[in-house]
XYZ file of C-alpha atoms in Angstrom:
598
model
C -39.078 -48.556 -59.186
C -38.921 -52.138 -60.848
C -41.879 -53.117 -58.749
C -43.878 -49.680 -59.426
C -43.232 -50.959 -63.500
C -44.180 -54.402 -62.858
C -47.589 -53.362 -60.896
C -48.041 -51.372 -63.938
C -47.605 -53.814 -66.395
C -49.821 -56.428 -64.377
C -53.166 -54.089 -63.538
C -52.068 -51.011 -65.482
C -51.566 -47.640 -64.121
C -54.950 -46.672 -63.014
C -54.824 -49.631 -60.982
C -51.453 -49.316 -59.299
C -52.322 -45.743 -58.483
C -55.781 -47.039 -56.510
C -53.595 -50.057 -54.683
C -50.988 -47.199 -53.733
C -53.742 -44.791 -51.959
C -54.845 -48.196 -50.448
C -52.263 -48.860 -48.625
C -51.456 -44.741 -47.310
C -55.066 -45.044 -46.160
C -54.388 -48.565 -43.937
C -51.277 -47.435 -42.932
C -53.441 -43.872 -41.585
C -55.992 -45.989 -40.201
C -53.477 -48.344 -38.544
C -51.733 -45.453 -36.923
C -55.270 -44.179 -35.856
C -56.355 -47.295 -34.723
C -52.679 -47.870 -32.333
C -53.460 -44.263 -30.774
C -57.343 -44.818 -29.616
C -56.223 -48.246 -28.165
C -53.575 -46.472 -26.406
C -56.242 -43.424 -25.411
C -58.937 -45.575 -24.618
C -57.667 -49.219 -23.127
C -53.642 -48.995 -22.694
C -53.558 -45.224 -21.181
C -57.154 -44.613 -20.733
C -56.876 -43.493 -16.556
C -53.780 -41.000 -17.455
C -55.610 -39.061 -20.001
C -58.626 -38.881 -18.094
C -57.172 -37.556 -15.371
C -55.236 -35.199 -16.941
C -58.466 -34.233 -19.116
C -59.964 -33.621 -15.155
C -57.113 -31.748 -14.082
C -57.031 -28.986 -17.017
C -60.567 -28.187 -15.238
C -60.416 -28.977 -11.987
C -59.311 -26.132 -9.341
C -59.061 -25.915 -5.380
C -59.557 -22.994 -3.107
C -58.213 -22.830 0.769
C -61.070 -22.137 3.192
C -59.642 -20.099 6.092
C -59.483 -21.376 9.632
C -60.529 -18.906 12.371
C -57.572 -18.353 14.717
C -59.064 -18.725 18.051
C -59.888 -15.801 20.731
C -58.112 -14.745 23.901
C -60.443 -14.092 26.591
C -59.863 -12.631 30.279
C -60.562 -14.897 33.359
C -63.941 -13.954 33.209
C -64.769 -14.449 29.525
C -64.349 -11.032 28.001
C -62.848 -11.527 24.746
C -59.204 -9.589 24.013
C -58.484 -10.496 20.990
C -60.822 -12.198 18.050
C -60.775 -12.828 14.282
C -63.592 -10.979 12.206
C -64.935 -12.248 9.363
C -63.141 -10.166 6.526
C -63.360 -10.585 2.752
C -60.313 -9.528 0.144
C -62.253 -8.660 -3.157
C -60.587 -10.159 -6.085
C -60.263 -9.440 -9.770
C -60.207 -11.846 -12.765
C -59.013 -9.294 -15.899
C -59.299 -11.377 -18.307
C -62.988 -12.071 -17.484
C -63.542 -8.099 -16.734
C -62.375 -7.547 -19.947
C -65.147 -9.648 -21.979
C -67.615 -8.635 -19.232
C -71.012 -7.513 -21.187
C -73.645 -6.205 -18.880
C -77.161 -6.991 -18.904
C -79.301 -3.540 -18.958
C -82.301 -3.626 -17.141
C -85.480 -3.273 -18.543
C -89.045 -3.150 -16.536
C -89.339 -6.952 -17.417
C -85.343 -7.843 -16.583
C -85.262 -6.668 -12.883
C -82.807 -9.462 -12.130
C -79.425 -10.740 -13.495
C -78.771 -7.395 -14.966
C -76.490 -4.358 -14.327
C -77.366 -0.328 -14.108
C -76.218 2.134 -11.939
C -78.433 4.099 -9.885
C -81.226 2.848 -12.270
C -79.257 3.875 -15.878
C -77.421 1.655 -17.966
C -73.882 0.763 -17.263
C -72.718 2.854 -20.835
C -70.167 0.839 -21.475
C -68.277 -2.586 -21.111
C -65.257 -4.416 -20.376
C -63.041 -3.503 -17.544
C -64.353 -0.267 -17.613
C -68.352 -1.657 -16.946
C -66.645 -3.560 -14.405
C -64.790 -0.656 -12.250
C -68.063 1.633 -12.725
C -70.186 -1.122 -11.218
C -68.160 -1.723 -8.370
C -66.609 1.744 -7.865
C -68.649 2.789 -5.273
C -68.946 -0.064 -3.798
C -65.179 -0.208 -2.780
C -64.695 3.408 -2.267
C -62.082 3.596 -5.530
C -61.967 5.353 -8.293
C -63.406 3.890 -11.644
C -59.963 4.430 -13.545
C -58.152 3.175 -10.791
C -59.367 -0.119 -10.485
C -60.234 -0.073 -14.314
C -56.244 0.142 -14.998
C -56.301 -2.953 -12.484
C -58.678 -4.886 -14.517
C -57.249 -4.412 -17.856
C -53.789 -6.632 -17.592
C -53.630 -10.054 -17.801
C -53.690 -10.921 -14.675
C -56.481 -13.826 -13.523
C -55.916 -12.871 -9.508
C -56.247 -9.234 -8.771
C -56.765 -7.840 -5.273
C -58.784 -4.960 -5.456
C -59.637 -4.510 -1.925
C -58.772 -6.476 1.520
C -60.925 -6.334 4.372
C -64.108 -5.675 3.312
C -67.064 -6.343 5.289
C -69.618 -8.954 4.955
C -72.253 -6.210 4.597
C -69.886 -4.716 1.271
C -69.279 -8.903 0.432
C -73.070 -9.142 0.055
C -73.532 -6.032 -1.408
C -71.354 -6.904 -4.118
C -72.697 -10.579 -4.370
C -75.974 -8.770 -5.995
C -74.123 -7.095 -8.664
C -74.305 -10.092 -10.878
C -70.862 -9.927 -11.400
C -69.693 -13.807 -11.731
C -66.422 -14.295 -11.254
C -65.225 -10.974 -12.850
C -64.993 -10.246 -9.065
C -65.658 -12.411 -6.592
C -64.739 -12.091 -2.259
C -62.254 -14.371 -0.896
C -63.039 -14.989 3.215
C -60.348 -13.699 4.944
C -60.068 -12.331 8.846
C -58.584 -9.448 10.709
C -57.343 -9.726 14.379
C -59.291 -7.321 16.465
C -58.376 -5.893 20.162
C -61.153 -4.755 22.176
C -59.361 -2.385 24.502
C -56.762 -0.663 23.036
C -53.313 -0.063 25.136
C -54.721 -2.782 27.634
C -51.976 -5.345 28.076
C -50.768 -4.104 24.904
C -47.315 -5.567 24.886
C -48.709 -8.155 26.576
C -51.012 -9.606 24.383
C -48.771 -9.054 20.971
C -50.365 -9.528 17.647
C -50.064 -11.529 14.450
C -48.529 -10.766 11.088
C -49.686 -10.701 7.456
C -49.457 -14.795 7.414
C -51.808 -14.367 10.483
C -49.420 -15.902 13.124
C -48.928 -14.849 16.368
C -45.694 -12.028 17.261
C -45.026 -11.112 20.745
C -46.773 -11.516 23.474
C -49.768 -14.009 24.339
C -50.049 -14.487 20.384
C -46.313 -15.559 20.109
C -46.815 -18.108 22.877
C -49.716 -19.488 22.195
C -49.818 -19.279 18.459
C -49.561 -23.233 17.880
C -52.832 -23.437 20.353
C -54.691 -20.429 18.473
C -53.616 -21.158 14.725
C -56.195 -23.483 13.203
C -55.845 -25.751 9.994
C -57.521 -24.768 6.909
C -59.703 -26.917 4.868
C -60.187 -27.304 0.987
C -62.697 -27.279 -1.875
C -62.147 -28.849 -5.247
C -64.355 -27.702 -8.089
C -64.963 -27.978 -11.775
C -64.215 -24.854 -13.808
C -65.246 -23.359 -17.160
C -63.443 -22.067 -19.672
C -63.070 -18.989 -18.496
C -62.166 -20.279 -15.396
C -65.702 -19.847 -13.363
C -66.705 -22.328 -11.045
C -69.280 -24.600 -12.299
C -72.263 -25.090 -10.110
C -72.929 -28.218 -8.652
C -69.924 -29.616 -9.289
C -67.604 -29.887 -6.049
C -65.643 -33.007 -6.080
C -63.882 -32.515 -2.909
C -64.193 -30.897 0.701
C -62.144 -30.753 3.555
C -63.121 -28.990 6.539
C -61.597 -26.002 8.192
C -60.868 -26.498 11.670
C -60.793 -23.248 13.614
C -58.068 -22.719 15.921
C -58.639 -22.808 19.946
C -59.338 -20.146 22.362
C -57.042 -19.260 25.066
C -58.661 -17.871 28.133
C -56.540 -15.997 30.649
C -56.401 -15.736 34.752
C -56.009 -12.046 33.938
C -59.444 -10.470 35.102
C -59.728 -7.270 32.386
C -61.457 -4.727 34.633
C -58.898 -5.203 37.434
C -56.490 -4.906 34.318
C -57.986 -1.533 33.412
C -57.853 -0.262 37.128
C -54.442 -0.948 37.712
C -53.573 0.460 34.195
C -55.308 3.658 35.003
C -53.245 3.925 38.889
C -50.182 3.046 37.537
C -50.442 5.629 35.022
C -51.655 8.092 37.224
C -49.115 7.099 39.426
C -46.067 7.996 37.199
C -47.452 11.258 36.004
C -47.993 11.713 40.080
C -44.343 11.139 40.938
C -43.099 12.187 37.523
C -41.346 8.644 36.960
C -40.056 7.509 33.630
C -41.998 4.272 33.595
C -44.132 1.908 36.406
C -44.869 -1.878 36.437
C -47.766 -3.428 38.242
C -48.192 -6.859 39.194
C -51.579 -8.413 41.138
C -51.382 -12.268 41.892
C -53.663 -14.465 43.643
C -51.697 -15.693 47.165
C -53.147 -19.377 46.703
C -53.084 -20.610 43.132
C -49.650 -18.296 41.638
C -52.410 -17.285 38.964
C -51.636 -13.179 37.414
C -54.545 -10.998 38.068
C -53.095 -8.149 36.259
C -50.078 -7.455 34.614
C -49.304 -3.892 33.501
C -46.838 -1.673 32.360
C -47.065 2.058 32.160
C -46.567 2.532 28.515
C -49.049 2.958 25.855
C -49.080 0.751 23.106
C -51.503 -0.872 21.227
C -52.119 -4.414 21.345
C -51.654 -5.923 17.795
C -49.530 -3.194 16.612
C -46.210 -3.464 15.338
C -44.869 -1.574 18.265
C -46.860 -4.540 20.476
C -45.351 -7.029 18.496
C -41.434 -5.707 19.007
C -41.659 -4.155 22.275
C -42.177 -6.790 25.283
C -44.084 -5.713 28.231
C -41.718 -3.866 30.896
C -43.367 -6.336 33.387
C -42.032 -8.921 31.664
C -38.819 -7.681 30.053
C -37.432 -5.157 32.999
C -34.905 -5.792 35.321
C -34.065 -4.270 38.172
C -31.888 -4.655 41.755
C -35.222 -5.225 44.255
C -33.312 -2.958 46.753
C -34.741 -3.146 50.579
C -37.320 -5.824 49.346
C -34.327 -8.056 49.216
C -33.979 -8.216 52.884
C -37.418 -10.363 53.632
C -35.609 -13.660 51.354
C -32.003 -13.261 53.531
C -33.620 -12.794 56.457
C -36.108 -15.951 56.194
C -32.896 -18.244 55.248
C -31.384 -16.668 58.658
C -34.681 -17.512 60.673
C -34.990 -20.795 58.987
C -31.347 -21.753 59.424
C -32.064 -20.936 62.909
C -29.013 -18.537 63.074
C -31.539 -16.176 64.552
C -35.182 -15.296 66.049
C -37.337 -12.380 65.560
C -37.006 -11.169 69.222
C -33.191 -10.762 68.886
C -32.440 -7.725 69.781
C -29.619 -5.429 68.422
C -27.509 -1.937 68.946
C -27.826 -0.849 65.534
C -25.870 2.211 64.471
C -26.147 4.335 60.802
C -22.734 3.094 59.752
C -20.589 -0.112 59.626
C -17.048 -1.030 58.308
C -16.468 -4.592 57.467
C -13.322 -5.748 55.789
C -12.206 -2.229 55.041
C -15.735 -1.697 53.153
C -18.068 0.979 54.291
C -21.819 0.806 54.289
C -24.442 2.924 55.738
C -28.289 2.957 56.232
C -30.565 5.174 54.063
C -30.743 7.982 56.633
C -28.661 9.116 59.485
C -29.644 7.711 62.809
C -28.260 7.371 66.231
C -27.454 3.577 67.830
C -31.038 2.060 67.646
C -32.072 -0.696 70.006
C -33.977 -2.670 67.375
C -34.956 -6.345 67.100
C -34.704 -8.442 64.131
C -38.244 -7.314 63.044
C -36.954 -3.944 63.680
C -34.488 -4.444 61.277
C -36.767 -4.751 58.538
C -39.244 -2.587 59.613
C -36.558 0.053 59.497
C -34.879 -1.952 56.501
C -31.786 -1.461 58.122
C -28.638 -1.920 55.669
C -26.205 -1.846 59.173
C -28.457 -4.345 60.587
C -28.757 -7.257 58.301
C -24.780 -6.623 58.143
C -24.941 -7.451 61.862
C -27.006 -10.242 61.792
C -25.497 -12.167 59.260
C -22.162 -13.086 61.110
C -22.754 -16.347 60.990
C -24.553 -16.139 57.552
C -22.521 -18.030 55.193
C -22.093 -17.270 51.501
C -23.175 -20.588 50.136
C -26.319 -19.972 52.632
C -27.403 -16.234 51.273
C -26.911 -17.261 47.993
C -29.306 -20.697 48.682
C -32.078 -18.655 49.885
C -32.191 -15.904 47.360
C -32.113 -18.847 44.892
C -35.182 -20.768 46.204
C -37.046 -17.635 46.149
C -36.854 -17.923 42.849
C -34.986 -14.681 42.218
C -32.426 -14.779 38.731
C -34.554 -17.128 37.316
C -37.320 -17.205 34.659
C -40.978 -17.635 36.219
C -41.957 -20.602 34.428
C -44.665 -18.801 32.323
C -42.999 -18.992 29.127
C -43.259 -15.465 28.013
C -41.645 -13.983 25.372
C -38.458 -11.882 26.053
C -39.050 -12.508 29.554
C -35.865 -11.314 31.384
C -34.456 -13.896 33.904
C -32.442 -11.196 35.740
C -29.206 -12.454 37.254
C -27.770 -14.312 40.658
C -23.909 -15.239 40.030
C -22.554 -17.994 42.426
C -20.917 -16.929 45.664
C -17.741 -18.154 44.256
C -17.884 -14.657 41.715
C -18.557 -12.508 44.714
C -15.717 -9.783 46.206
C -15.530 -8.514 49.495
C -18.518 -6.272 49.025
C -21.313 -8.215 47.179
C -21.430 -10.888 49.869
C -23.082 -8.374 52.062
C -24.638 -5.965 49.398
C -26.834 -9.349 48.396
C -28.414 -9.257 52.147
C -30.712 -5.752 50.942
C -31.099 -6.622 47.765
C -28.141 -4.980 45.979
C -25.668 -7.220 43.588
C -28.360 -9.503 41.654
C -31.316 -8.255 39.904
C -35.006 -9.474 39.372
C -38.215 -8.728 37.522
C -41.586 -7.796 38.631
C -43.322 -11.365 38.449
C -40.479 -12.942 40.693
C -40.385 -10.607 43.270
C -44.448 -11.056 43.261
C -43.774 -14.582 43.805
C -40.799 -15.109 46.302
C -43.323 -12.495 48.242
C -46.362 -14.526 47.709
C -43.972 -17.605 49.273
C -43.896 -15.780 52.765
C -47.822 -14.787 52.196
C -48.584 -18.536 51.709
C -46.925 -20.043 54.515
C -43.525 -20.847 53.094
C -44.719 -22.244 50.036
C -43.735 -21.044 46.145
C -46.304 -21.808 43.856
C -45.649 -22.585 40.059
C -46.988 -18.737 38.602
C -49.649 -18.560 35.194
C -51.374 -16.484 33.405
C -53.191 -19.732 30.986
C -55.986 -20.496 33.116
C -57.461 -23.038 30.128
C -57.777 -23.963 26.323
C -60.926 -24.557 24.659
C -60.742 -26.099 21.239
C -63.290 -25.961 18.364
C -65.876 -28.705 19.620
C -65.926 -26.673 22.759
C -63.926 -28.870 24.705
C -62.210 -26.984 27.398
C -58.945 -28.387 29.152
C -57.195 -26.424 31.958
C -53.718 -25.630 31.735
C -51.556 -27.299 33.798
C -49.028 -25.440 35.921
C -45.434 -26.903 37.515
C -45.562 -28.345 41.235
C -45.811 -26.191 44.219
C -42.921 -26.470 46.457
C -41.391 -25.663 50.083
C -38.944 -22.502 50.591
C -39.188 -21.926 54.222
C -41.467 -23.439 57.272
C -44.549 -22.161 58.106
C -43.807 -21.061 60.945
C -40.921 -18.926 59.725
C -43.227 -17.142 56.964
C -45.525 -16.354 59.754
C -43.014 -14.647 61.639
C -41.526 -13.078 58.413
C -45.386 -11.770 57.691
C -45.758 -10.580 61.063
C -42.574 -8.501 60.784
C -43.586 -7.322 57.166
C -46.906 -5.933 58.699
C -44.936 -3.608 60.962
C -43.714 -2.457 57.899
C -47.156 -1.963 56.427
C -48.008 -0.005 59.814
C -44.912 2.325 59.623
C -46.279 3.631 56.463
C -49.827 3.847 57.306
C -50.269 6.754 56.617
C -49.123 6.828 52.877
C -50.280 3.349 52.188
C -52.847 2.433 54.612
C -56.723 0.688 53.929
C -59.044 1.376 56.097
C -59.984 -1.724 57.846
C -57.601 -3.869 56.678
C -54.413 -5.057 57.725
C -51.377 -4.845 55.167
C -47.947 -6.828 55.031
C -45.463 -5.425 52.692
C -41.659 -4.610 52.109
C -40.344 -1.365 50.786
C -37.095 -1.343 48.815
C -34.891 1.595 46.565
C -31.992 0.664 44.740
C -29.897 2.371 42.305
C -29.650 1.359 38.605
C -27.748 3.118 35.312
C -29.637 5.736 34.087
C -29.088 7.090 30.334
C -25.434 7.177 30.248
C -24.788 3.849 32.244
C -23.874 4.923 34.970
C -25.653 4.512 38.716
C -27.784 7.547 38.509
C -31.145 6.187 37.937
C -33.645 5.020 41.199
C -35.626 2.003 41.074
C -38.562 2.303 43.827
C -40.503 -0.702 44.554
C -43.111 -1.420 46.839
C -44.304 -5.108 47.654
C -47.609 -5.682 49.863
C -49.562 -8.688 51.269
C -53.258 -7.948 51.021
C -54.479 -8.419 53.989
C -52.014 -9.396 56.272
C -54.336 -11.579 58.382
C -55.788 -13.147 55.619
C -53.222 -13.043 52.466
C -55.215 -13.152 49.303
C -53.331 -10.659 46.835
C -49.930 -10.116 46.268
C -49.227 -6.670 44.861
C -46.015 -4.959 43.232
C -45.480 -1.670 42.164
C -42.126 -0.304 40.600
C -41.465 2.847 39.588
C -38.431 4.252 38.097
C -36.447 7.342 38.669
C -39.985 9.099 40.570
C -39.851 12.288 42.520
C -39.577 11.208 46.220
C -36.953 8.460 45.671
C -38.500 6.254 48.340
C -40.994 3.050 47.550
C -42.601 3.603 50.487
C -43.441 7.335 49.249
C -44.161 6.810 45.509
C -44.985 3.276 44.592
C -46.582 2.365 47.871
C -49.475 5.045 47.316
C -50.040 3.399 44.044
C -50.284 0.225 45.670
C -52.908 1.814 48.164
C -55.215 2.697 45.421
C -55.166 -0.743 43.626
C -55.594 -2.359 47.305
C -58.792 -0.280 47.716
C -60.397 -1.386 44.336
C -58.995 -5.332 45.281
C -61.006 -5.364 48.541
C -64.063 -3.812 47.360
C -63.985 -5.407 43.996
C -63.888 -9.460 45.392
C -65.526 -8.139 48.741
C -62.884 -8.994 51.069
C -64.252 -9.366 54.676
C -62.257 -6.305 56.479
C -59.435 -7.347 58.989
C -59.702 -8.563 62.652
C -57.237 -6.196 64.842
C -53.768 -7.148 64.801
C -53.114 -8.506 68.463
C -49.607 -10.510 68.005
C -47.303 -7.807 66.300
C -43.543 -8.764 67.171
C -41.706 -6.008 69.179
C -39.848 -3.878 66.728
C -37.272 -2.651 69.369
C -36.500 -3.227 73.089
């Protein structure tokens, strides 16, 4: 206050009134003058880039997820180019359309030729009402909230993405590229191929196991955007590219597939069986040919992707076929030759526990390949006297029998082989038919296909290669083959297991070629756990002389009981479309069969 008087006194009041708004203005200026330094030199990169950022905005451009194809190329499963129409309301609801005149053909808006009638969200919904196959108020209530991101529609075609790309619409509504997972035949290795979820990644099945092969990675574009949010043209900062995700191709050939689909099928509505499982595998390489179950379920739908293929998933006691893997460990062991020869009556009692053969019979002079022609509970009894525990379980073991294939399928069932250190009185000698462990259908294909090629187990698959985006294909790589048994005792295990295929000729026989194969029948719990449910198998060697084809056939609880009755004609019909199909030369005459009894 005392300096306020003295300014007064000095210049007078006008004076000290101009020298006070002075100094308010410098001290404004001086304030103004501390912020642009601090906007333009001290902070100058920070508030740029957050200037950029307010309108700057990325979109995710969708990788493809990659096909699955059949041996031959025929594609399974593929992603479609799919669009998801999107809504911005607020935009929709300052949307003005453009009438068209007969000098303002383009850029403007009608419908069929009159004017729109109104705007808004409601010019919006009439425009692309038809379009979308909605109603007008229906998507007009969509468009009138204040949401920027509306789906409208998913799935739309290109041809409807195009369609609504002339409707001048900006980005009221715009398409979003999207994809839907397509199978091209239906119940075809439904269970077996799977399908993917709404994130697009893979569930059950093929998809499930190969999802980190098909999955791509998506790429990116960073734009500049208006104020109402549109993309500016011209003015894309960034790009990354999509990578699309591989393709898997399969050893499964889809029209042998299909065949042994339909004869499986027609199998268990033949022999009025609950359910059948058919396996085909190629002798040499271990690769699957076909894989099938009888049930019908679409591949990609949800039922595919909770349900695992029966061929995969089901276990089962192998029964009779059980006797070929116990009897090789006695020939290789050396406890035994083919030509021994044996009194072989319908019932035995061994350690106060009874067993009997499948059908009444008087003492039988059989050999050892009688015995399995026959299949012969009494007689693998007999012949394993000096058949150790340790030793049946060894050979059932490197069979590969209680143990997962090596394929990597989902819910694929291992069965189960306990150690001979679990087994009771009983079990030791239920294990030499087949009864007291259980297996699936790929590992009794493959400790088959071990006597078919010469003693040796090959590593099973069902990838035959991976082809990524650039079109580089690798082929998958499969574990190491390895001995079982000599050569010489699969041939005389083959030999013995064509008798087999001869005693059944007449049900199972090909014209003009020879067949190997192994019968079996084995009880299993039925509904209310209990042993009241039949599991009949059938395993052959196609042809005998010559193996190529391993093929299995299950079928449970069918009219006829017997494999050799039920699933064994199935097998006869798949054999006949094998040999014609890859044009197998036809058999030279079998001139070194094994005496069955003496």
């Amino acid at each position: 206050m005392r300096l306020w008087k003295r300014l007064v006194n000095a210049i007078g009041e006008f004076g000290a009134r101009s020298v006070l708004v002075m100094l308010v203005f410098a001290m404004v200026a001086s304030t103004c003058i501390v912020r642009l330094v601090d906007v333009q030199l001290v902070n100058a990169k920070t508030y740029a880039q957050a200037a950029a950022d307010t309108r700057t905005a990325s979109m995710t451009i969708k990788a493809n997820r990659g096909k699955i194809e059949d041996t031959n190329g025929t594609v399974l499963a593929q992603s479609v180019e799919r669009y998801n129409i999107i809504g911005d309301a607020i935009l929709a609801q300052q949307f003005k359309p453009v009438n068209c005149t007969a000098k303002k053909t383009k850029n403007c808006h009608s419908i069929n030729g009159k004017p729109v009638g109104t705007t808004g969200a409601a010019a919006v919904a009439r425009l692309i009402s038809g379009l979308l196959g909605i109603d007008a108020k229906t998507l007009g209530a969509q468009l009138s909230t204040t949401s920027r991101y509306v789906v409208l529609k998913k799935n739309v075609s290109p041809e409807v993405k195009r369609k609504l790309d002339k409707l001048n619409l900006g980005w009221c509504v715009y398409a979003r590229l999207s994809s839907v997972r397509e199978y091209s035949n239906g119940t075809l290795m439904g269970s077996l191929l799977g399908g993917v979820n709404g994130q697009n990644t893979g569930v059950g099945g093929i998809e499930q196991m190969e999802n980190k092969v098909l999955t791509g990675t998506d790429g990116s574009v960073t734009y500049q955007v208006g104020g109402g949010g549109q993309m500016i043209p011209g003015t894309q900062i960034d790009k990354k590219d999509e990578v699309d995700g591989s393709d898997v191709k399969l050893t499964i050939d889809a029209d042998l597939d299909w065949y042994v689909k339909k004869a499986l099928t027609d199998g268990v509505n033949q022999f009025h069986a609950d359910w059948g499982i058919a396996v085909v595998q190629d002798v040499q390489t271990g690769a699957i040919l076909a894989l099938e179950d009888s049930d019908q379920i679409e591949a990609g739908s949800t039922e595919a992707m909770q349900r695992a293929s029966r061929a995969v998933a089901e276990t089962f006691e192998p029964g009779s076929v059980g006797k070929v893997f116990s009897m090789a460990g006695m020939l290789q062991l050396g406890l035994h030759k083919m030509t021994d020869q044996f009194s072989v009556p319908s019932t035995i009692t061994v350690d106060g526990q009874d067993y009997k053969d499948s059908h009444e019979h008087g003492t039988s002079n059989w050999t050892l390949a009688g015995i399995l022609q026959q299949s012969s509970n009494v007689g693998m009894i007999m012949a394993a006297d000096k058949y150790t525990n340790e030793e049946r379980y060894e050979f059932i073991k490197k069979f590969g029998i209680g143990q997962a294939s090596g394929m990597n399928l989902p819910a694929e069932s291992s069965g189960w082989l306990t150690p001979p250190s679990s087994w009771d009185g009983r079990t030791r000698n239920t294990v030499l038919f087949g009864q007291g462990y259980s297996t699936n259908a790929l590992q009794i294909t493959n400790a088959i296909a071990v006597i078919a090629n010469k003693g040796v187990k090959n590593q099973q698959y069902i990838i035959k290669s991976v082809t990524d985006a650039e079109g580089h294909t690798t082929t998958a790589k499969h574990g190491e083959a390895t001995r079982v048994v000599d050569e010489s005792v699969a041939a005389q295990m083959l030999n013995a297991m064509e008798s087999v295929g001869e005693y059944y000729k007449n049900e199972t026989g090909i014209p003009g070629y020879r067949i190997a194969a192994k019968t079996g029948t084995a009880q299993v719990p039925g509904a209310n756990g209990a042993l009241t449910s039949i599991v009949a198998d059938w395993v052959g060697v196609l042809p005998a002389d010559n193996p190529r084809f391993v093929v299995t056939v299950i079928l449970k609880d069918p009219e006829g009981t017997f494999g050799g009755m039920t699933a064994g004609p199935v097998f006869k019909t798949i054999g006949e479309f094998l040999m014609q199909k890859y044009q197998v030369p036809a058999s030279a005459p079998r001139t070194d069969a094994i005496p069955v009894t003496w």
